[in-house]
């Protein structure tokens, strides 16, 4: 089972503290770590910080140099050299997630890290997320794709209900932001942005669930929600 945990960070509020707590508790129960860097970007302070934390974890580390399709062979070699100096690793794989190059050997490498054990989930089960969690995640993804530069972490999604409709499912949800100016960005001129977000989210959810999805999406201001422990709990964060 692969776990995509939040990034390592220095907590600045209640949300990021919870995210870092999740990282720490999850790492303690993992068999290995996948450290991904970008071949098309120079190694930065964030990469060095992550490498330091992985060293401290004691986990076997598999390094992945991604986006090799965007650089020359000399650039790939330089990226490998720079990355190999960051952390002790079990293996290093140059790959392109876009083209699929190198992914086969990487999968085999990861499988070799795992010991046999009981199945975590019943056969045929693809996720342990509740419908509310999946809806929240896909709505938030649709929003962040469009407003990531303006509102990186101040945006959350609260799903208030999912019910059967005449055709498919009806979802009532709210995008939460921390200020009126952020709300204006998410709503957009004449409501264009929130309509675009809603259309993208409906499409993604319809594909995920294989049914029609009707989405009632609003935007609300919840000041300082990232430091509101009760709100973070309700949001499942």
PDB file of C-alpha atoms in Angstrom:
ATOM      1  CA  UNK A   1       0.000   0.000   0.000  1.00  0.00           C
ATOM      2  CA  UNK A   2       1.347   3.433  -0.969  1.00  0.00           C
ATOM      3  CA  UNK A   3       0.704   6.368   1.360  1.00  0.00           C
ATOM      4  CA  UNK A   4       0.907   9.929   0.052  1.00  0.00           C
ATOM      5  CA  UNK A   5       1.563  11.861   3.247  1.00  0.00           C
ATOM      6  CA  UNK A   6       1.722  15.652   3.666  1.00  0.00           C
ATOM      7  CA  UNK A   7       5.095  17.259   3.092  1.00  0.00           C
ATOM      8  CA  UNK A   8       7.626  17.832   5.854  1.00  0.00           C
ATOM      9  CA  UNK A   9       7.261  21.336   7.245  1.00  0.00           C
ATOM     10  CA  UNK A  10       7.750  23.609  10.214  1.00  0.00           C
ATOM     11  CA  UNK A  11       4.238  24.043  11.658  1.00  0.00           C
ATOM     12  CA  UNK A  12       2.922  27.593  11.482  1.00  0.00           C
ATOM     13  CA  UNK A  13      -0.684  27.015  12.579  1.00  0.00           C
ATOM     14  CA  UNK A  14      -3.049  24.301  13.782  1.00  0.00           C
ATOM     15  CA  UNK A  15      -3.470  22.848  10.301  1.00  0.00           C
ATOM     16  CA  UNK A  16       0.225  22.489   9.533  1.00  0.00           C
ATOM     17  CA  UNK A  17       0.845  21.088  13.022  1.00  0.00           C
ATOM     18  CA  UNK A  18      -1.706  18.365  12.335  1.00  0.00           C
ATOM     19  CA  UNK A  19      -0.139  17.721   8.945  1.00  0.00           C
ATOM     20  CA  UNK A  20       3.311  17.298  10.480  1.00  0.00           C
ATOM     21  CA  UNK A  21       1.901  15.042  13.223  1.00  0.00           C
ATOM     22  CA  UNK A  22       0.452  12.864  10.439  1.00  0.00           C
ATOM     23  CA  UNK A  23       3.846  12.695   8.750  1.00  0.00           C
ATOM     24  CA  UNK A  24       5.615  11.669  11.958  1.00  0.00           C
ATOM     25  CA  UNK A  25       3.081   9.011  12.966  1.00  0.00           C
ATOM     26  CA  UNK A  26       2.848   7.559   9.449  1.00  0.00           C
ATOM     27  CA  UNK A  27       6.591   7.309   8.926  1.00  0.00           C
ATOM     28  CA  UNK A  28       6.913   5.308  12.119  1.00  0.00           C
ATOM     29  CA  UNK A  29       4.684   2.610  10.584  1.00  0.00           C
ATOM     30  CA  UNK A  30       6.190   2.484   7.067  1.00  0.00           C
ATOM     31  CA  UNK A  31       8.469  -0.105   5.453  1.00  0.00           C
ATOM     32  CA  UNK A  32      10.259   2.429   3.264  1.00  0.00           C
ATOM     33  CA  UNK A  33      10.190   5.918   1.800  1.00  0.00           C
ATOM     34  CA  UNK A  34      10.020   7.182  -1.778  1.00  0.00           C
ATOM     35  CA  UNK A  35      11.949  10.452  -2.136  1.00  0.00           C
ATOM     36  CA  UNK A  36      10.952  12.247  -5.359  1.00  0.00           C
ATOM     37  CA  UNK A  37      12.934  15.128  -6.855  1.00  0.00           C
ATOM     38  CA  UNK A  38      12.554  16.989 -10.141  1.00  0.00           C
ATOM     39  CA  UNK A  39      15.294  16.540 -12.734  1.00  0.00           C
ATOM     40  CA  UNK A  40      14.292  19.857 -14.279  1.00  0.00           C
ATOM     41  CA  UNK A  41      14.867  21.880 -11.087  1.00  0.00           C
ATOM     42  CA  UNK A  42      17.921  22.560  -8.941  1.00  0.00           C
ATOM     43  CA  UNK A  43      18.101  20.936  -5.508  1.00  0.00           C
ATOM     44  CA  UNK A  44      16.731  23.394  -2.965  1.00  0.00           C
ATOM     45  CA  UNK A  45      16.422  23.923   0.762  1.00  0.00           C
ATOM     46  CA  UNK A  46      13.170  21.949   0.842  1.00  0.00           C
ATOM     47  CA  UNK A  47      14.835  18.904  -0.710  1.00  0.00           C
ATOM     48  CA  UNK A  48      17.690  19.086   1.803  1.00  0.00           C
ATOM     49  CA  UNK A  49      15.218  19.412   4.698  1.00  0.00           C
ATOM     50  CA  UNK A  50      13.286  16.330   3.553  1.00  0.00           C
ATOM     51  CA  UNK A  51      16.527  14.372   3.084  1.00  0.00           C
ATOM     52  CA  UNK A  52      17.575  15.245   6.631  1.00  0.00           C
ATOM     53  CA  UNK A  53      14.257  14.009   8.025  1.00  0.00           C
ATOM     54  CA  UNK A  54      14.473  10.796   6.012  1.00  0.00           C
ATOM     55  CA  UNK A  55      17.966  10.140   7.355  1.00  0.00           C
ATOM     56  CA  UNK A  56      16.618  10.531  10.877  1.00  0.00           C
ATOM     57  CA  UNK A  57      13.720   8.129  10.176  1.00  0.00           C
ATOM     58  CA  UNK A  58      16.044   5.170   9.572  1.00  0.00           C
ATOM     59  CA  UNK A  59      13.810   3.933   6.736  1.00  0.00           C
ATOM     60  CA  UNK A  60      15.230   2.438   3.535  1.00  0.00           C
ATOM     61  CA  UNK A  61      14.943   5.195   0.938  1.00  0.00           C
ATOM     62  CA  UNK A  62      14.290   4.810  -2.782  1.00  0.00           C
ATOM     63  CA  UNK A  63      15.161   7.994  -4.679  1.00  0.00           C
ATOM     64  CA  UNK A  64      13.198   8.918  -7.788  1.00  0.00           C
ATOM     65  CA  UNK A  65      14.469  11.559 -10.206  1.00  0.00           C
ATOM     66  CA  UNK A  66      11.315  12.484 -12.108  1.00  0.00           C
ATOM     67  CA  UNK A  67      10.662  14.434 -15.331  1.00  0.00           C
ATOM     68  CA  UNK A  68      13.727  13.086 -17.102  1.00  0.00           C
ATOM     69  CA  UNK A  69      11.808  13.596 -20.353  1.00  0.00           C
ATOM     70  CA  UNK A  70      12.383  17.349 -19.952  1.00  0.00           C
ATOM     71  CA  UNK A  71      16.192  17.339 -19.699  1.00  0.00           C
ATOM     72  CA  UNK A  72      19.181  16.153 -21.707  1.00  0.00           C
ATOM     73  CA  UNK A  73      21.211  13.040 -20.788  1.00  0.00           C
ATOM     74  CA  UNK A  74      23.840  15.354 -19.287  1.00  0.00           C
ATOM     75  CA  UNK A  75      21.111  17.061 -17.252  1.00  0.00           C
ATOM     76  CA  UNK A  76      19.845  13.698 -16.001  1.00  0.00           C
ATOM     77  CA  UNK A  77      23.363  12.738 -14.929  1.00  0.00           C
ATOM     78  CA  UNK A  78      23.784  16.063 -13.102  1.00  0.00           C
ATOM     79  CA  UNK A  79      20.452  15.624 -11.323  1.00  0.00           C
ATOM     80  CA  UNK A  80      21.387  12.102 -10.248  1.00  0.00           C
ATOM     81  CA  UNK A  81      24.748  13.298  -8.900  1.00  0.00           C
ATOM     82  CA  UNK A  82      23.163  16.152  -6.955  1.00  0.00           C
ATOM     83  CA  UNK A  83      20.427  13.969  -5.509  1.00  0.00           C
ATOM     84  CA  UNK A  84      22.700  11.062  -4.573  1.00  0.00           C
ATOM     85  CA  UNK A  85      24.614  13.374  -2.244  1.00  0.00           C
ATOM     86  CA  UNK A  86      21.499  14.213  -0.218  1.00  0.00           C
ATOM     87  CA  UNK A  87      20.668  10.922   1.473  1.00  0.00           C
ATOM     88  CA  UNK A  88      21.782   7.303   1.816  1.00  0.00           C
ATOM     89  CA  UNK A  89      19.526   5.319  -0.494  1.00  0.00           C
ATOM     90  CA  UNK A  90      18.721   1.739  -1.373  1.00  0.00           C
ATOM     91  CA  UNK A  91      18.230   2.541  -5.066  1.00  0.00           C
ATOM     92  CA  UNK A  92      17.888   5.502  -7.409  1.00  0.00           C
ATOM     93  CA  UNK A  93      15.526   5.483 -10.389  1.00  0.00           C
ATOM     94  CA  UNK A  94      15.345   8.120 -13.137  1.00  0.00           C
ATOM     95  CA  UNK A  95      11.755   8.128 -14.426  1.00  0.00           C
ATOM     96  CA  UNK A  96       9.187  10.050 -16.381  1.00  0.00           C
ATOM     97  CA  UNK A  97       5.755   9.879 -14.813  1.00  0.00           C
ATOM     98  CA  UNK A  98       4.410  11.459 -18.010  1.00  0.00           C
ATOM     99  CA  UNK A  99       5.758   8.894 -20.482  1.00  0.00           C
ATOM    100  CA  UNK A 100       6.045   5.931 -18.108  1.00  0.00           C
ATOM    101  CA  UNK A 101       9.760   5.451 -18.705  1.00  0.00           C
ATOM    102  CA  UNK A 102      11.436   3.756 -15.751  1.00  0.00           C
ATOM    103  CA  UNK A 103       8.235   3.068 -13.823  1.00  0.00           C
ATOM    104  CA  UNK A 104       8.378  -0.728 -14.218  1.00  0.00           C
ATOM    105  CA  UNK A 105      11.717  -1.167 -12.417  1.00  0.00           C
ATOM    106  CA  UNK A 106      10.567   1.344  -9.785  1.00  0.00           C
ATOM    107  CA  UNK A 107       7.455  -0.714  -9.024  1.00  0.00           C
ATOM    108  CA  UNK A 108       9.580  -3.848  -8.667  1.00  0.00           C
ATOM    109  CA  UNK A 109      11.934  -1.990  -6.328  1.00  0.00           C
ATOM    110  CA  UNK A 110       9.080  -0.856  -4.103  1.00  0.00           C
ATOM    111  CA  UNK A 111       7.571  -4.336  -3.984  1.00  0.00           C
ATOM    112  CA  UNK A 112      10.921  -5.610  -2.731  1.00  0.00           C
ATOM    113  CA  UNK A 113      10.661  -3.346   0.312  1.00  0.00           C
ATOM    114  CA  UNK A 114       7.437  -4.941   1.489  1.00  0.00           C
ATOM    115  CA  UNK A 115       7.101  -7.968   3.696  1.00  0.00           C
ATOM    116  CA  UNK A 116       4.194 -10.372   3.320  1.00  0.00           C
ATOM    117  CA  UNK A 117       1.277  -9.837   5.632  1.00  0.00           C
ATOM    118  CA  UNK A 118      -2.516  -9.933   5.854  1.00  0.00           C
ATOM    119  CA  UNK A 119      -4.592  -7.914   3.394  1.00  0.00           C
ATOM    120  CA  UNK A 120      -5.392  -4.446   4.700  1.00  0.00           C
ATOM    121  CA  UNK A 121      -8.633  -4.213   2.704  1.00  0.00           C
ATOM    122  CA  UNK A 122     -11.147  -6.629   1.178  1.00  0.00           C
ATOM    123  CA  UNK A 123     -10.509  -7.766  -2.394  1.00  0.00           C
ATOM    124  CA  UNK A 124     -11.780  -5.247  -4.912  1.00  0.00           C
ATOM    125  CA  UNK A 125     -11.652  -2.298  -2.507  1.00  0.00           C
ATOM    126  CA  UNK A 126      -9.621   0.524  -4.057  1.00  0.00           C
ATOM    127  CA  UNK A 127      -9.752   3.151  -1.288  1.00  0.00           C
ATOM    128  CA  UNK A 128     -10.561   3.538   2.400  1.00  0.00           C
ATOM    129  CA  UNK A 129     -11.912   7.058   1.889  1.00  0.00           C
ATOM    130  CA  UNK A 130     -15.550   7.757   2.691  1.00  0.00           C
ATOM    131  CA  UNK A 131     -17.688   9.318  -0.066  1.00  0.00           C
ATOM    132  CA  UNK A 132     -17.522  12.615   1.831  1.00  0.00           C
ATOM    133  CA  UNK A 133     -13.724  12.498   1.979  1.00  0.00           C
ATOM    134  CA  UNK A 134     -13.422  11.708  -1.727  1.00  0.00           C
ATOM    135  CA  UNK A 135     -15.871  14.458  -2.664  1.00  0.00           C
ATOM    136  CA  UNK A 136     -13.995  16.965  -0.511  1.00  0.00           C
ATOM    137  CA  UNK A 137     -10.648  15.978  -2.013  1.00  0.00           C
ATOM    138  CA  UNK A 138     -11.778  16.200  -5.638  1.00  0.00           C
ATOM    139  CA  UNK A 139     -13.606  19.503  -5.138  1.00  0.00           C
ATOM    140  CA  UNK A 140     -10.545  20.977  -3.415  1.00  0.00           C
ATOM    141  CA  UNK A 141      -8.298  19.693  -6.205  1.00  0.00           C
ATOM    142  CA  UNK A 142     -10.529  21.347  -8.818  1.00  0.00           C
ATOM    143  CA  UNK A 143     -10.320  24.612  -6.877  1.00  0.00           C
ATOM    144  CA  UNK A 144      -6.573  24.540  -6.274  1.00  0.00           C
ATOM    145  CA  UNK A 145      -5.800  23.872  -9.928  1.00  0.00           C
ATOM    146  CA  UNK A 146      -7.460  27.225 -10.638  1.00  0.00           C
ATOM    147  CA  UNK A 147      -6.493  29.391  -7.623  1.00  0.00           C
ATOM    148  CA  UNK A 148      -3.325  27.745  -6.293  1.00  0.00           C
ATOM    149  CA  UNK A 149      -1.140  30.828  -6.770  1.00  0.00           C
ATOM    150  CA  UNK A 150      -3.532  33.124  -4.903  1.00  0.00           C
ATOM    151  CA  UNK A 151      -4.754  30.793  -2.130  1.00  0.00           C
ATOM    152  CA  UNK A 152      -2.336  27.925  -1.424  1.00  0.00           C
ATOM    153  CA  UNK A 153      -3.328  26.626   2.029  1.00  0.00           C
ATOM    154  CA  UNK A 154      -6.224  28.842   3.091  1.00  0.00           C
ATOM    155  CA  UNK A 155      -8.780  26.799   1.137  1.00  0.00           C
ATOM    156  CA  UNK A 156     -10.722  23.816   2.471  1.00  0.00           C
ATOM    157  CA  UNK A 157     -13.898  21.995   1.470  1.00  0.00           C
ATOM    158  CA  UNK A 158     -16.723  20.991   3.785  1.00  0.00           C
ATOM    159  CA  UNK A 159     -19.181  18.417   2.430  1.00  0.00           C
ATOM    160  CA  UNK A 160     -22.520  18.897   4.144  1.00  0.00           C
ATOM    161  CA  UNK A 161     -24.414  16.041   2.565  1.00  0.00           C
ATOM    162  CA  UNK A 162     -24.548  13.389  -0.130  1.00  0.00           C
ATOM    163  CA  UNK A 163     -27.956  12.023  -1.101  1.00  0.00           C
ATOM    164  CA  UNK A 164     -29.448   9.916  -3.852  1.00  0.00           C
ATOM    165  CA  UNK A 165     -31.052  11.951  -6.616  1.00  0.00           C
ATOM    166  CA  UNK A 166     -33.459  11.000  -9.400  1.00  0.00           C
ATOM    167  CA  UNK A 167     -30.389  10.372 -11.488  1.00  0.00           C
ATOM    168  CA  UNK A 168     -27.166   9.776  -9.607  1.00  0.00           C
ATOM    169  CA  UNK A 169     -26.084  11.615  -6.467  1.00  0.00           C
ATOM    170  CA  UNK A 170     -26.639  15.124  -5.130  1.00  0.00           C
ATOM    171  CA  UNK A 171     -23.847  16.763  -3.142  1.00  0.00           C
ATOM    172  CA  UNK A 172     -24.036  19.893  -1.020  1.00  0.00           C
ATOM    173  CA  UNK A 173     -20.614  21.365  -0.272  1.00  0.00           C
ATOM    174  CA  UNK A 174     -18.904  24.622   0.657  1.00  0.00           C
ATOM    175  CA  UNK A 175     -15.455  25.934  -0.174  1.00  0.00           C
ATOM    176  CA  UNK A 176     -14.048  27.588   2.942  1.00  0.00           C
ATOM    177  CA  UNK A 177     -11.604  30.501   2.810  1.00  0.00           C
ATOM    178  CA  UNK A 178     -10.291  32.893   5.457  1.00  0.00           C
ATOM    179  CA  UNK A 179     -11.116  36.334   4.053  1.00  0.00           C
ATOM    180  CA  UNK A 180     -13.562  38.197   1.840  1.00  0.00           C
ATOM    181  CA  UNK A 181     -10.795  38.922  -0.672  1.00  0.00           C
ATOM    182  CA  UNK A 182     -10.102  35.186  -0.983  1.00  0.00           C
ATOM    183  CA  UNK A 183     -13.820  34.549  -1.402  1.00  0.00           C
ATOM    184  CA  UNK A 184     -13.875  37.028  -4.274  1.00  0.00           C
ATOM    185  CA  UNK A 185     -11.065  35.151  -6.011  1.00  0.00           C
ATOM    186  CA  UNK A 186     -12.807  31.779  -5.667  1.00  0.00           C
ATOM    187  CA  UNK A 187     -16.231  33.101  -6.715  1.00  0.00           C
ATOM    188  CA  UNK A 188     -14.758  35.003  -9.667  1.00  0.00           C
ATOM    189  CA  UNK A 189     -16.341  37.674 -11.804  1.00  0.00           C
ATOM    190  CA  UNK A 190     -20.038  36.965 -12.044  1.00  0.00           C
ATOM    191  CA  UNK A 191     -19.484  33.598 -10.341  1.00  0.00           C
ATOM    192  CA  UNK A 192     -17.433  32.302 -13.283  1.00  0.00           C
ATOM    193  CA  UNK A 193     -14.649  30.763 -11.200  1.00  0.00           C
ATOM    194  CA  UNK A 194     -16.851  28.807  -8.783  1.00  0.00           C
ATOM    195  CA  UNK A 195     -18.944  27.541 -11.711  1.00  0.00           C
ATOM    196  CA  UNK A 196     -15.780  26.348 -13.439  1.00  0.00           C
ATOM    197  CA  UNK A 197     -14.639  24.630 -10.228  1.00  0.00           C
ATOM    198  CA  UNK A 198     -18.036  22.983  -9.839  1.00  0.00           C
ATOM    199  CA  UNK A 199     -18.086  21.683 -13.410  1.00  0.00           C
ATOM    200  CA  UNK A 200     -14.603  20.178 -13.076  1.00  0.00           C
ATOM    201  CA  UNK A 201     -15.454  18.601  -9.706  1.00  0.00           C
ATOM    202  CA  UNK A 202     -18.702  17.115 -11.036  1.00  0.00           C
ATOM    203  CA  UNK A 203     -16.859  15.556 -13.946  1.00  0.00           C
ATOM    204  CA  UNK A 204     -14.162  14.074 -11.691  1.00  0.00           C
ATOM    205  CA  UNK A 205     -16.685  12.708  -9.198  1.00  0.00           C
ATOM    206  CA  UNK A 206     -18.867  11.276 -11.964  1.00  0.00           C
ATOM    207  CA  UNK A 207     -15.873   9.367 -13.323  1.00  0.00           C
ATOM    208  CA  UNK A 208     -14.868   8.179  -9.838  1.00  0.00           C
ATOM    209  CA  UNK A 209     -18.345   6.944  -8.941  1.00  0.00           C
ATOM    210  CA  UNK A 210     -19.625   5.986 -12.382  1.00  0.00           C
ATOM    211  CA  UNK A 211     -22.832   7.969 -12.025  1.00  0.00           C
ATOM    212  CA  UNK A 212     -24.325  11.412 -12.589  1.00  0.00           C
ATOM    213  CA  UNK A 213     -23.359  13.963  -9.942  1.00  0.00           C
ATOM    214  CA  UNK A 214     -25.310  17.103  -9.059  1.00  0.00           C
ATOM    215  CA  UNK A 215     -23.211  19.569  -7.029  1.00  0.00           C
ATOM    216  CA  UNK A 216     -24.525  22.521  -5.015  1.00  0.00           C
ATOM    217  CA  UNK A 217     -21.298  24.435  -4.327  1.00  0.00           C
ATOM    218  CA  UNK A 218     -21.010  27.644  -2.294  1.00  0.00           C
ATOM    219  CA  UNK A 219     -18.078  29.712  -0.992  1.00  0.00           C
ATOM    220  CA  UNK A 220     -17.969  30.790   2.668  1.00  0.00           C
ATOM    221  CA  UNK A 221     -15.585  32.799   4.827  1.00  0.00           C
ATOM    222  CA  UNK A 222     -14.396  31.097   8.021  1.00  0.00           C
ATOM    223  CA  UNK A 223     -11.800  33.380   9.547  1.00  0.00           C
ATOM    224  CA  UNK A 224      -8.707  31.649  10.951  1.00  0.00           C
ATOM    225  CA  UNK A 225     -10.165  28.180  10.291  1.00  0.00           C
ATOM    226  CA  UNK A 226      -6.628  26.746  10.182  1.00  0.00           C
ATOM    227  CA  UNK A 227      -6.288  27.455  13.909  1.00  0.00           C
ATOM    228  CA  UNK A 228      -9.793  26.285  14.863  1.00  0.00           C
ATOM    229  CA  UNK A 229      -9.343  22.797  16.336  1.00  0.00           C
ATOM    230  CA  UNK A 230     -13.042  21.945  16.171  1.00  0.00           C
ATOM    231  CA  UNK A 231     -13.230  23.022  12.523  1.00  0.00           C
ATOM    232  CA  UNK A 232     -10.123  21.020  11.628  1.00  0.00           C
ATOM    233  CA  UNK A 233     -11.690  17.963  13.251  1.00  0.00           C
ATOM    234  CA  UNK A 234     -14.972  18.440  11.358  1.00  0.00           C
ATOM    235  CA  UNK A 235     -13.025  18.747   8.119  1.00  0.00           C
ATOM    236  CA  UNK A 236     -11.158  15.517   8.882  1.00  0.00           C
ATOM    237  CA  UNK A 237      -7.786  17.270   8.771  1.00  0.00           C
TER     238      UNK A 237
END
